[in-house]
Amino acid sequence: MAEADYKFEGWLGLDPSSANGNMQWGEFEPKPWEETDVDIKITHCGICGSDLHTLRSGWGPTMYPCCVGHEIVGTVVRAGSQVEGGLRVGDRVGVGAQSDSCRGRKGDCEQCSSGQENYCQKHHTGTYNGVYMNGGKSYGGYALYARVPSRFAVKIPDSISSAEAAPMLCGGVTTYTPLKYHGAGPGKSVGIIGLGGLGHFGLLWAKALKADKVVVVSRTSAKREDALKMGADDFIATDEEPDWARKHANTLDLIVCTVSSTSMPFAKYLSLLKLDGTFVQVGAPDDGLPAINQFALIMKRIKITGSLIGSPADIKEMLQLAAEQRVKPWIQEIPMKDANRAIVDMAAGKARYRYVLYNEQPGVSRL
Ligand code: NAP
Ligand code: ZN
Ligand code: ZN
C-alpha cells in the first residue's frame, strides 16, 4: 500500500486547561505503521465524558499533547497487507475506546483469544492517551485521520448512518455490554442512572432487549419528557422527589449507573434494587465512589460490579441489534472546527444526548 500522502492533524490538549475549551489544532505523529493497520479518514467522532476526564488529567497525569475522541467513524484510506476482518480501502468503519491489546493467542492471553480484548490484563491501548504494542502513542478522533490496528476497526452496517454509529462505539457499547451480560430482557426491571450520552443508550438498549420495565433515574425532571419519548416506563427525579428512594425501594433487578460524580446518593441508588440485585457502575468519577454502609449490601445480597467498554465482537453484536431494531440515538452534530465550544457545552451538561463532531472536507460522505 502507498505511503500516506496525508497529514495527521487534530485538536490537541496541551495541558489540563485544554478541557476548558483550550485545545489547539496541530499535527501529531501516528503510531509507526504495521501491515495489520488501517488508516482512516475520519468523518465523525462523538464526544464522550471520558474525553473531558482525560483532557483535564482527571484520572491521573495525561500524556500531553493528547488528541481525544474515541467514537470514530470514517473511511479506510490505507489497509495493510495483513489486516484482519477483510477490511479494504473504501470501507466505512468505526473505532471505539480501545485500539490495541496484547494480541495473544490461546494459552497466552485468555481474554484476547476469547473475544474479550477489552479485559486484556497484559496490554490495553486506549484509542487516545495510550501506547500501542509497537511503542507508538495513540491519538484519537478529534482529527482528520486515525491509524489503528485493524482488529479494532469494525465495519458499520449500511443501514446505520455514520453520525449515529459514532457514539455507539463507546457510549453505546459501554451500556450494551453490561445489560446483555447481566440478562436485561424479558422478566427484568432495569434502572438507568444519569440520562447523558451513556445513559440514553442504556435506556434504548434495555428497551431493544425487551426488558419488562426500564426506569430512568435523573437529578431533575428536565429530561423526563425526552426519557418517556425514548421509551422509559418510569422516571425518578432525585433532587425533586424527597421520598424517591423509599417510594421506589426494592423495584429493580439491575441498575447501570453512568454518573461520574463522587457526590451521588450511592446508598439510595442501591436501595432501589430487589434481593440479589446487581448494580453496575460504568461512570468513572475523578475522585472515586462514595462510601456506603455495609448493610446496604448485606441485607439484600446486593452485587456491585463494573464494566469496561466492549470488545470488537461486542461492538459488532450491538451494531447488529441497532440495525435490526432501528435503534436511533439522540445526537447533535457539530462541525469539527467548533470542538472547543462543544467540549465546554458537554461539560455543562447541555448535550441532548450526544454531540457528534463531523469533518467538513469536501468529498467526505456525511451519510
Ligand atoms: P454525560 O453525557 O455527561 O452523562 C453523565 C450523566 O450523569 C449526566 O447526564 C447526568 O444525568 C449524570 N450526572 C452528572 N453529574 C451528576 C451529579 N453530580 N450527580 C448525579 N448525576 C450526575 O457523560 P457520559 O459520556 O455519558 O459519561 C458518563 C461517565 O461514564 C463518565 O465518567 C465517563 O468517563 C464514563 N465512561 C465509562 C466507560 C466504561 O467503560 N466504564 C466508558 C465510557 C464512559 P442527569 O442529568 O440525568 O442527572
Ligand atoms: Zn468513551
Ligand atoms: Zn491480551
PDB file of N, CA, C and O in Angstrom, residues 157 160 176 180 204-210 315-327:
ATOM      1  N   PRO A 157     -22.738  -1.347   9.640  1.00  0.00           N
ATOM      2  CA  PRO A 157     -23.817  -1.805   8.738  1.00  0.00           C
ATOM      3  C   PRO A 157     -24.379  -0.628   7.919  1.00  0.00           C
ATOM      4  O   PRO A 157     -24.479   0.487   8.418  1.00  0.00           O
ATOM      5  N   ILE A 160     -27.045   2.005   9.171  1.00  0.00           N
ATOM      6  CA  ILE A 160     -26.790   2.947  10.274  1.00  0.00           C
ATOM      7  C   ILE A 160     -25.939   4.097   9.734  1.00  0.00           C
ATOM      8  O   ILE A 160     -24.886   3.865   9.132  1.00  0.00           O
ATOM      9  N   TYR A 176     -24.409  -1.267  26.442  1.00  0.00           N
ATOM     10  CA  TYR A 176     -24.923  -2.509  25.860  1.00  0.00           C
ATOM     11  C   TYR A 176     -24.341  -3.739  26.561  1.00  0.00           C
ATOM     12  O   TYR A 176     -25.079  -4.679  26.927  1.00  0.00           O
ATOM     13  N   LYS A 180     -26.493  -6.715  28.466  1.00  0.00           N
ATOM     14  CA  LYS A 180     -26.500  -8.049  27.874  1.00  0.00           C
ATOM     15  C   LYS A 180     -25.944  -9.082  28.863  1.00  0.00           C
ATOM     16  O   LYS A 180     -26.556 -10.125  29.111  1.00  0.00           O
ATOM     17  N   LEU A 204     -32.175   3.022  25.599  1.00  0.00           N
ATOM     18  CA  LEU A 204     -32.549   2.500  24.272  1.00  0.00           C
ATOM     19  C   LEU A 204     -32.255   0.999  24.155  1.00  0.00           C
ATOM     20  O   LEU A 204     -33.063   0.236  23.630  1.00  0.00           O
ATOM     21  N   TRP A 205     -31.091   0.573  24.664  1.00  0.00           N
ATOM     22  CA  TRP A 205     -30.750  -0.861  24.567  1.00  0.00           C
ATOM     23  C   TRP A 205     -31.666  -1.704  25.449  1.00  0.00           C
ATOM     24  O   TRP A 205     -32.096  -2.786  25.057  1.00  0.00           O
ATOM     25  N   ALA A 206     -31.932  -1.214  26.669  1.00  0.00           N
ATOM     26  CA  ALA A 206     -32.773  -2.019  27.574  1.00  0.00           C
ATOM     27  C   ALA A 206     -34.148  -2.240  26.944  1.00  0.00           C
ATOM     28  O   ALA A 206     -34.731  -3.320  27.049  1.00  0.00           O
ATOM     29  N   LYS A 207     -34.651  -1.213  26.260  1.00  0.00           N
ATOM     30  CA  LYS A 207     -35.932  -1.374  25.554  1.00  0.00           C
ATOM     31  C   LYS A 207     -35.773  -2.343  24.372  1.00  0.00           C
ATOM     32  O   LYS A 207     -36.612  -3.216  24.159  1.00  0.00           O
ATOM     33  N   ALA A 208     -34.677  -2.195  23.619  1.00  0.00           N
ATOM     34  CA  ALA A 208     -34.458  -3.073  22.453  1.00  0.00           C
ATOM     35  C   ALA A 208     -34.288  -4.527  22.896  1.00  0.00           C
ATOM     36  O   ALA A 208     -34.658  -5.451  22.169  1.00  0.00           O
ATOM     37  N   LEU A 209     -33.739  -4.732  24.101  1.00  0.00           N
ATOM     38  CA  LEU A 209     -33.549  -6.102  24.614  1.00  0.00           C
ATOM     39  C   LEU A 209     -34.818  -6.629  25.290  1.00  0.00           C
ATOM     40  O   LEU A 209     -34.835  -7.745  25.807  1.00  0.00           O
ATOM     41  N   LYS A 210     -35.851  -5.787  25.299  1.00  0.00           N
ATOM     42  CA  LYS A 210     -37.187  -6.193  25.773  1.00  0.00           C
ATOM     43  C   LYS A 210     -37.263  -6.415  27.283  1.00  0.00           C
ATOM     44  O   LYS A 210     -37.967  -7.343  27.757  1.00  0.00           O
ATOM     45  N   ILE A 315     -19.063  -4.901  19.927  1.00  0.00           N
ATOM     46  CA  ILE A 315     -19.464  -3.762  19.084  1.00  0.00           C
ATOM     47  C   ILE A 315     -20.240  -4.265  17.866  1.00  0.00           C
ATOM     48  O   ILE A 315     -21.291  -3.719  17.510  1.00  0.00           O
ATOM     49  N   LYS A 316     -19.737  -5.340  17.263  1.00  0.00           N
ATOM     50  CA  LYS A 316     -20.440  -5.898  16.093  1.00  0.00           C
ATOM     51  C   LYS A 316     -21.851  -6.356  16.465  1.00  0.00           C
ATOM     52  O   LYS A 316     -22.821  -6.098  15.741  1.00  0.00           O
ATOM     53  N   GLU A 317     -21.942  -7.041  17.589  1.00  0.00           N
ATOM     54  CA  GLU A 317     -23.250  -7.543  18.041  1.00  0.00           C
ATOM     55  C   GLU A 317     -24.211  -6.384  18.312  1.00  0.00           C
ATOM     56  O   GLU A 317     -25.373  -6.411  17.924  1.00  0.00           O
ATOM     57  N   MET A 318     -23.700  -5.327  18.954  1.00  0.00           N
ATOM     58  CA  MET A 318     -24.541  -4.159  19.254  1.00  0.00           C
ATOM     59  C   MET A 318     -25.005  -3.482  17.966  1.00  0.00           C
ATOM     60  O   MET A 318     -26.175  -3.089  17.844  1.00  0.00           O
ATOM     61  N   LEU A 319     -24.089  -3.345  16.996  1.00  0.00           N
ATOM     62  CA  LEU A 319     -24.466  -2.689  15.738  1.00  0.00           C
ATOM     63  C   LEU A 319     -25.542  -3.506  15.023  1.00  0.00           C
ATOM     64  O   LEU A 319     -26.457  -2.952  14.406  1.00  0.00           O
ATOM     65  N   GLN A 320     -25.434  -4.823  15.133  1.00  0.00           N
ATOM     66  CA  GLN A 320     -26.436  -5.702  14.539  1.00  0.00           C
ATOM     67  C   GLN A 320     -27.805  -5.458  15.172  1.00  0.00           C
ATOM     68  O   GLN A 320     -28.815  -5.316  14.482  1.00  0.00           O
ATOM     69  N   LEU A 321     -27.818  -5.386  16.503  1.00  0.00           N
ATOM     70  CA  LEU A 321     -29.080  -5.126  17.214  1.00  0.00           C
ATOM     71  C   LEU A 321     -29.640  -3.758  16.802  1.00  0.00           C
ATOM     72  O   LEU A 321     -30.837  -3.612  16.549  1.00  0.00           O
ATOM     73  N   ALA A 322     -28.745  -2.766  16.723  1.00  0.00           N
ATOM     74  CA  ALA A 322     -29.190  -1.416  16.358  1.00  0.00           C
ATOM     75  C   ALA A 322     -29.789  -1.416  14.957  1.00  0.00           C
ATOM     76  O   ALA A 322     -30.809  -0.754  14.699  1.00  0.00           O
ATOM     77  N   ALA A 323     -29.169  -2.171  14.048  1.00  0.00           N
ATOM     78  CA  ALA A 323     -29.667  -2.227  12.668  1.00  0.00           C
ATOM     79  C   ALA A 323     -31.018  -2.938  12.627  1.00  0.00           C
ATOM     80  O   ALA A 323     -31.976  -2.454  12.019  1.00  0.00           O
ATOM     81  N   GLU A 324     -31.110  -4.074  13.328  1.00  0.00           N
ATOM     82  CA  GLU A 324     -32.355  -4.858  13.298  1.00  0.00           C
ATOM     83  C   GLU A 324     -33.517  -4.116  13.939  1.00  0.00           C
ATOM     84  O   GLU A 324     -34.630  -4.132  13.437  1.00  0.00           O
ATOM     85  N   GLN A 325     -33.244  -3.498  15.072  1.00  0.00           N
ATOM     86  CA  GLN A 325     -34.323  -2.849  15.844  1.00  0.00           C
ATOM     87  C   GLN A 325     -34.459  -1.361  15.517  1.00  0.00           C
ATOM     88  O   GLN A 325     -35.209  -0.655  16.154  1.00  0.00           O
ATOM     89  N   ARG A 326     -33.655  -0.901  14.596  1.00  0.00           N
ATOM     90  CA  ARG A 326     -33.655   0.515  14.206  1.00  0.00           C
ATOM     91  C   ARG A 326     -33.512   1.436  15.420  1.00  0.00           C
ATOM     92  O   ARG A 326     -34.298   2.364  15.627  1.00  0.00           O
ATOM     93  N   VAL A 327     -32.533   1.124  16.244  1.00  0.00           N
ATOM     94  CA  VAL A 327     -32.266   1.952  17.430  1.00  0.00           C
ATOM     95  C   VAL A 327     -31.649   3.270  16.973  1.00  0.00           C
ATOM     96  O   VAL A 327     -30.654   3.287  16.256  1.00  0.00           O
TER      97      VAL A 327
END
